[in-house]
Amino acid sequence: MENDDNVKYNIAMCSDFFYPQIGGVEFHMYHLSQKLINKGHNVIIITHNYGERMNIRFLTNGLKIYYLPYLVVARQTSFPTIFASLPVMRQIFIRENINIIHSHGSVSTISHEALIHGAMMDIPTLLTDHSLYPFNSLSHILVNKLLRFSTTLTNKLIAVSQTTKENLCIRSGRHPSDCFVIPNAVVADDFKPVPLNELAQNERYNDVESITVVVISRLFENKGIKLLIQVIPELCEKNKNLNFIIAGDGPMFIDLQQMIELNKLEDRIELMGSIPHEKVRDVMIKGDIYLHCSLIEAFGTVLVEAASSGLLIVTTTVGGILEVLPDHMAVYCHDLSSQCIIDGVLKGIKKWKELKKKDLIDYNNNKQEKGLLRTLPFQWRFHNEIQNLYNWENVADRTLKVYHQATKQQKDEKLNMLEKIVTYYMKKVDNDDGFFSRLLYALCCTVNLIYLLFLDKVWDPRENIEKAVKWNRFSLDE
């Protein structure tokens, strides 16, 4: 496309997961939307209702959210209908003049249905997957089958890490050239270390013996909490100056409480429970090392947040974790065993003391009047590096490039109704999709196209749908 930078899109971000629920997908959608709005694009969010929060709401900068009255079945995922959602989604896409549909999350019903309906309406579609999924359970097999169906006509895919890209391409049956890697980002200003003027006068700054390890995680088994329960007593036995702060909630909260009581570690472990996201930085700066024992991880945004807050990272190497941080910020545990985690933490303590002692030498040699720091301590060097590596402005720019390619592909390779049905039937000729699967794909496509044709010509013609009024704003780039 010519002059891609001058093209302004009407974008629909679609997912079951959005505010008031808080999580990685929700933050990604919100911050990406805000940056795209600042660049002059129009963005709406389509999600399901959260309790009494339904209909249309607005957030900062005129971000419009459609809270659709869907039935929620499990973990904030709406009940799948495929065809029943077409009338309302079609009307929103036409009302808002949508020319990009960007779905988030491969376990989100709204994401899948938006991809299917958007492709039927010849709107460029994209999917960003934020997680890794295995292939060894019935639930994951069914999700992967659904993903292969819903992404048949999807123009482009986005993954948050190279590992996630490989996983997504295998699960969806798409060629790697159709998938792009765009990592998550953080608002680095929200995750600053202890201010320099306070750091120089802080008693903990001169203390290289007492160390606090921070763990912030949902307390589920796949987050490595069972490993954490095994290693904490041994680490406390090996190092009498080691303390822990654990924040988060989940089904293994009681197991952690029992471990603390059994080993009489109440004075050395602070179990905080669930904390709001805006308090995460305040908890992190109380510690020195961040411990991450996760057994599966697509990207690990919390690692970036912890490093930005000035913590040294000790982490497992599952999924896309090795792609996230520079080596000098982290100590890696390559085996998912308690002994490897213990060795990693001890190595992390040694590395942290070396960094701290070097900073203290520089501080004592180059100290200015009033105890101010002339040279930046390693916590602030970490923060500045993260600020340059991960920012939402960069994510928005890279995402726009994918939008340009998806729009060009949709324009150059536009399919008629018969070609769409044939594509659903013929595209998946491999060992994973047999005759009956492909026949079901084609049948669903046919029914959806006939339903769409009925809505366009008989029930609710396009010319009868009133166009939405756009929020009056100016691009920050102007």
PDB file of N, CA and C in Angstrom, residues 140-152 168-174 422-442:
ATOM      1  N   HIS A 140      -6.970 -29.315  25.458  1.00  0.00           N
ATOM      2  CA  HIS A 140      -6.065 -28.584  24.569  1.00  0.00           C
ATOM      3  C   HIS A 140      -6.209 -29.045  23.125  1.00  0.00           C
ATOM      4  N   ILE A 141      -6.499 -30.313  22.913  1.00  0.00           N
ATOM      5  CA  ILE A 141      -6.732 -30.806  21.554  1.00  0.00           C
ATOM      6  C   ILE A 141      -7.954 -30.124  20.947  1.00  0.00           C
ATOM      7  N   LEU A 142      -9.016 -29.979  21.741  1.00  0.00           N
ATOM      8  CA  LEU A 142     -10.225 -29.318  21.256  1.00  0.00           C
ATOM      9  C   LEU A 142      -9.976 -27.837  20.959  1.00  0.00           C
ATOM     10  N   VAL A 143      -9.214 -27.174  21.837  1.00  0.00           N
ATOM     11  CA  VAL A 143      -8.884 -25.758  21.603  1.00  0.00           C
ATOM     12  C   VAL A 143      -8.077 -25.613  20.321  1.00  0.00           C
ATOM     13  N   ASN A 144      -7.131 -26.513  20.114  1.00  0.00           N
ATOM     14  CA  ASN A 144      -6.304 -26.444  18.911  1.00  0.00           C
ATOM     15  C   ASN A 144      -7.120 -26.685  17.647  1.00  0.00           C
ATOM     16  N   LYS A 145      -8.088 -27.606  17.709  1.00  0.00           N
ATOM     17  CA  LYS A 145      -8.971 -27.840  16.565  1.00  0.00           C
ATOM     18  C   LYS A 145      -9.784 -26.585  16.252  1.00  0.00           C
ATOM     19  N   LEU A 146     -10.303 -25.949  17.293  1.00  0.00           N
ATOM     20  CA  LEU A 146     -11.065 -24.719  17.109  1.00  0.00           C
ATOM     21  C   LEU A 146     -10.190 -23.624  16.511  1.00  0.00           C
ATOM     22  N   LEU A 147      -8.947 -23.560  16.958  1.00  0.00           N
ATOM     23  CA  LEU A 147      -8.017 -22.555  16.440  1.00  0.00           C
ATOM     24  C   LEU A 147      -7.756 -22.769  14.953  1.00  0.00           C
ATOM     25  N   ARG A 148      -7.572 -24.030  14.545  1.00  0.00           N
ATOM     26  CA  ARG A 148      -7.340 -24.332  13.129  1.00  0.00           C
ATOM     27  C   ARG A 148      -8.540 -23.910  12.278  1.00  0.00           C
ATOM     28  N   PHE A 149      -9.735 -24.094  12.823  1.00  0.00           N
ATOM     29  CA  PHE A 149     -10.944 -23.702  12.095  1.00  0.00           C
ATOM     30  C   PHE A 149     -11.071 -22.189  11.999  1.00  0.00           C
ATOM     31  N   SER A 150     -10.933 -21.493  13.122  1.00  0.00           N
ATOM     32  CA  SER A 150     -11.203 -20.051  13.140  1.00  0.00           C
ATOM     33  C   SER A 150     -10.141 -19.238  12.412  1.00  0.00           C
ATOM     34  N   THR A 151      -8.915 -19.761  12.290  1.00  0.00           N
ATOM     35  CA  THR A 151      -7.835 -19.008  11.625  1.00  0.00           C
ATOM     36  C   THR A 151      -7.657 -19.387  10.161  1.00  0.00           C
ATOM     37  N   THR A 152      -8.577 -20.169   9.612  1.00  0.00           N
ATOM     38  CA  THR A 152      -8.452 -20.594   8.218  1.00  0.00           C
ATOM     39  C   THR A 152      -8.343 -19.410   7.268  1.00  0.00           C
ATOM     40  N   LEU A 168       2.229 -21.627  18.079  1.00  0.00           N
ATOM     41  CA  LEU A 168       1.021 -21.154  17.403  1.00  0.00           C
ATOM     42  C   LEU A 168       0.943 -21.683  15.973  1.00  0.00           C
ATOM     43  N   CYS A 169       2.073 -21.720  15.274  1.00  0.00           N
ATOM     44  CA  CYS A 169       2.074 -22.208  13.888  1.00  0.00           C
ATOM     45  C   CYS A 169       1.733 -23.698  13.828  1.00  0.00           C
ATOM     46  N   ILE A 170       2.244 -24.465  14.782  1.00  0.00           N
ATOM     47  CA  ILE A 170       1.931 -25.895  14.817  1.00  0.00           C
ATOM     48  C   ILE A 170       0.458 -26.105  15.129  1.00  0.00           C
ATOM     49  N   ARG A 171      -0.063 -25.377  16.108  1.00  0.00           N
ATOM     50  CA  ARG A 171      -1.451 -25.553  16.524  1.00  0.00           C
ATOM     51  C   ARG A 171      -2.440 -25.095  15.455  1.00  0.00           C
ATOM     52  N   SER A 172      -2.109 -24.029  14.736  1.00  0.00           N
ATOM     53  CA  SER A 172      -3.040 -23.474  13.754  1.00  0.00           C
ATOM     54  C   SER A 172      -2.841 -24.047  12.358  1.00  0.00           C
ATOM     55  N   GLY A 173      -1.714 -24.725  12.128  1.00  0.00           N
ATOM     56  CA  GLY A 173      -1.433 -25.249  10.804  1.00  0.00           C
ATOM     57  C   GLY A 173      -1.057 -24.176   9.795  1.00  0.00           C
ATOM     58  N   ARG A 174      -0.634 -22.999  10.290  1.00  0.00           N
ATOM     59  CA  ARG A 174      -0.273 -21.891   9.395  1.00  0.00           C
ATOM     60  C   ARG A 174       1.220 -21.865   9.139  1.00  0.00           C
ATOM     61  N   VAL A 422     -14.444 -23.532  -0.340  1.00  0.00           N
ATOM     62  CA  VAL A 422     -13.414 -24.461  -0.823  1.00  0.00           C
ATOM     63  C   VAL A 422     -12.158 -24.352   0.032  1.00  0.00           C
ATOM     64  N   THR A 423     -11.809 -23.120   0.436  1.00  0.00           N
ATOM     65  CA  THR A 423     -10.623 -22.932   1.277  1.00  0.00           C
ATOM     66  C   THR A 423     -10.788 -23.634   2.613  1.00  0.00           C
ATOM     67  N   TYR A 424     -11.959 -23.520   3.215  1.00  0.00           N
ATOM     68  CA  TYR A 424     -12.209 -24.216   4.481  1.00  0.00           C
ATOM     69  C   TYR A 424     -12.103 -25.732   4.315  1.00  0.00           C
ATOM     70  N   TYR A 425     -12.512 -26.233   3.155  1.00  0.00           N
ATOM     71  CA  TYR A 425     -12.461 -27.683   2.948  1.00  0.00           C
ATOM     72  C   TYR A 425     -11.064 -28.170   2.547  1.00  0.00           C
ATOM     73  N   MET A 426     -10.396 -27.443   1.652  1.00  0.00           N
ATOM     74  CA  MET A 426      -9.152 -27.939   1.060  1.00  0.00           C
ATOM     75  C   MET A 426      -7.903 -27.525   1.817  1.00  0.00           C
ATOM     76  N   LYS A 427      -7.972 -26.446   2.595  1.00  0.00           N
ATOM     77  CA  LYS A 427      -6.744 -25.884   3.179  1.00  0.00           C
ATOM     78  C   LYS A 427      -6.092 -26.808   4.187  1.00  0.00           C
ATOM     79  N   LYS A 428      -6.888 -27.610   4.885  1.00  0.00           N
ATOM     80  CA  LYS A 428      -6.373 -28.401   5.990  1.00  0.00           C
ATOM     81  C   LYS A 428      -6.095 -29.851   5.599  1.00  0.00           C
ATOM     82  N   VAL A 429      -5.638 -30.082   4.374  1.00  0.00           N
ATOM     83  CA  VAL A 429      -5.354 -31.450   3.944  1.00  0.00           C
ATOM     84  C   VAL A 429      -4.015 -31.872   4.544  1.00  0.00           C
ATOM     85  N   ASP A 430      -4.035 -32.401   5.763  1.00  0.00           N
ATOM     86  CA  ASP A 430      -2.841 -32.924   6.407  1.00  0.00           C
ATOM     87  C   ASP A 430      -3.263 -34.018   7.376  1.00  0.00           C
ATOM     88  N   ASN A 431      -2.318 -34.520   8.121  1.00  0.00           N
ATOM     89  CA  ASN A 431      -2.605 -35.647   9.000  1.00  0.00           C
ATOM     90  C   ASN A 431      -3.474 -35.273  10.198  1.00  0.00           C
ATOM     91  N   ASP A 432      -3.608 -33.979  10.465  1.00  0.00           N
ATOM     92  CA  ASP A 432      -4.344 -33.552  11.648  1.00  0.00           C
ATOM     93  C   ASP A 432      -5.827 -33.334  11.379  1.00  0.00           C
ATOM     94  N   ASP A 433      -6.200 -33.158  10.120  1.00  0.00           N
ATOM     95  CA  ASP A 433      -7.597 -32.899   9.786  1.00  0.00           C
ATOM     96  C   ASP A 433      -8.066 -33.892   8.736  1.00  0.00           C
ATOM     97  N   GLY A 434      -8.959 -34.765   9.132  1.00  0.00           N
ATOM     98  CA  GLY A 434      -9.479 -35.759   8.213  1.00  0.00           C
ATOM     99  C   GLY A 434     -10.671 -35.252   7.431  1.00  0.00           C
ATOM    100  N   PHE A 435     -11.307 -36.159   6.693  1.00  0.00           N
ATOM    101  CA  PHE A 435     -12.409 -35.809   5.803  1.00  0.00           C
ATOM    102  C   PHE A 435     -13.569 -35.177   6.573  1.00  0.00           C
ATOM    103  N   PHE A 436     -13.970 -35.773   7.703  1.00  0.00           N
ATOM    104  CA  PHE A 436     -15.130 -35.269   8.428  1.00  0.00           C
ATOM    105  C   PHE A 436     -14.857 -33.904   9.070  1.00  0.00           C
ATOM    106  N   SER A 437     -13.622 -33.686   9.530  1.00  0.00           N
ATOM    107  CA  SER A 437     -13.279 -32.368  10.082  1.00  0.00           C
ATOM    108  C   SER A 437     -13.386 -31.299   9.008  1.00  0.00           C
ATOM    109  N   ARG A 438     -12.830 -31.588   7.836  1.00  0.00           N
ATOM    110  CA  ARG A 438     -12.859 -30.604   6.752  1.00  0.00           C
ATOM    111  C   ARG A 438     -14.284 -30.378   6.246  1.00  0.00           C
ATOM    112  N   LEU A 439     -15.075 -31.433   6.247  1.00  0.00           N
ATOM    113  CA  LEU A 439     -16.478 -31.298   5.849  1.00  0.00           C
ATOM    114  C   LEU A 439     -17.235 -30.417   6.837  1.00  0.00           C
ATOM    115  N   LEU A 440     -16.943 -30.577   8.141  1.00  0.00           N
ATOM    116  CA  LEU A 440     -17.580 -29.739   9.161  1.00  0.00           C
ATOM    117  C   LEU A 440     -17.148 -28.287   9.017  1.00  0.00           C
ATOM    118  N   TYR A 441     -15.847 -28.053   8.742  1.00  0.00           N
ATOM    119  CA  TYR A 441     -15.366 -26.686   8.505  1.00  0.00           C
ATOM    120  C   TYR A 441     -16.153 -26.036   7.374  1.00  0.00           C
ATOM    121  N   ALA A 442     -16.261 -26.743   6.246  1.00  0.00           N
ATOM    122  CA  ALA A 442     -16.940 -26.194   5.065  1.00  0.00           C
ATOM    123  C   ALA A 442     -18.426 -25.970   5.336  1.00  0.00           C
TER     124      ALA A 442
END
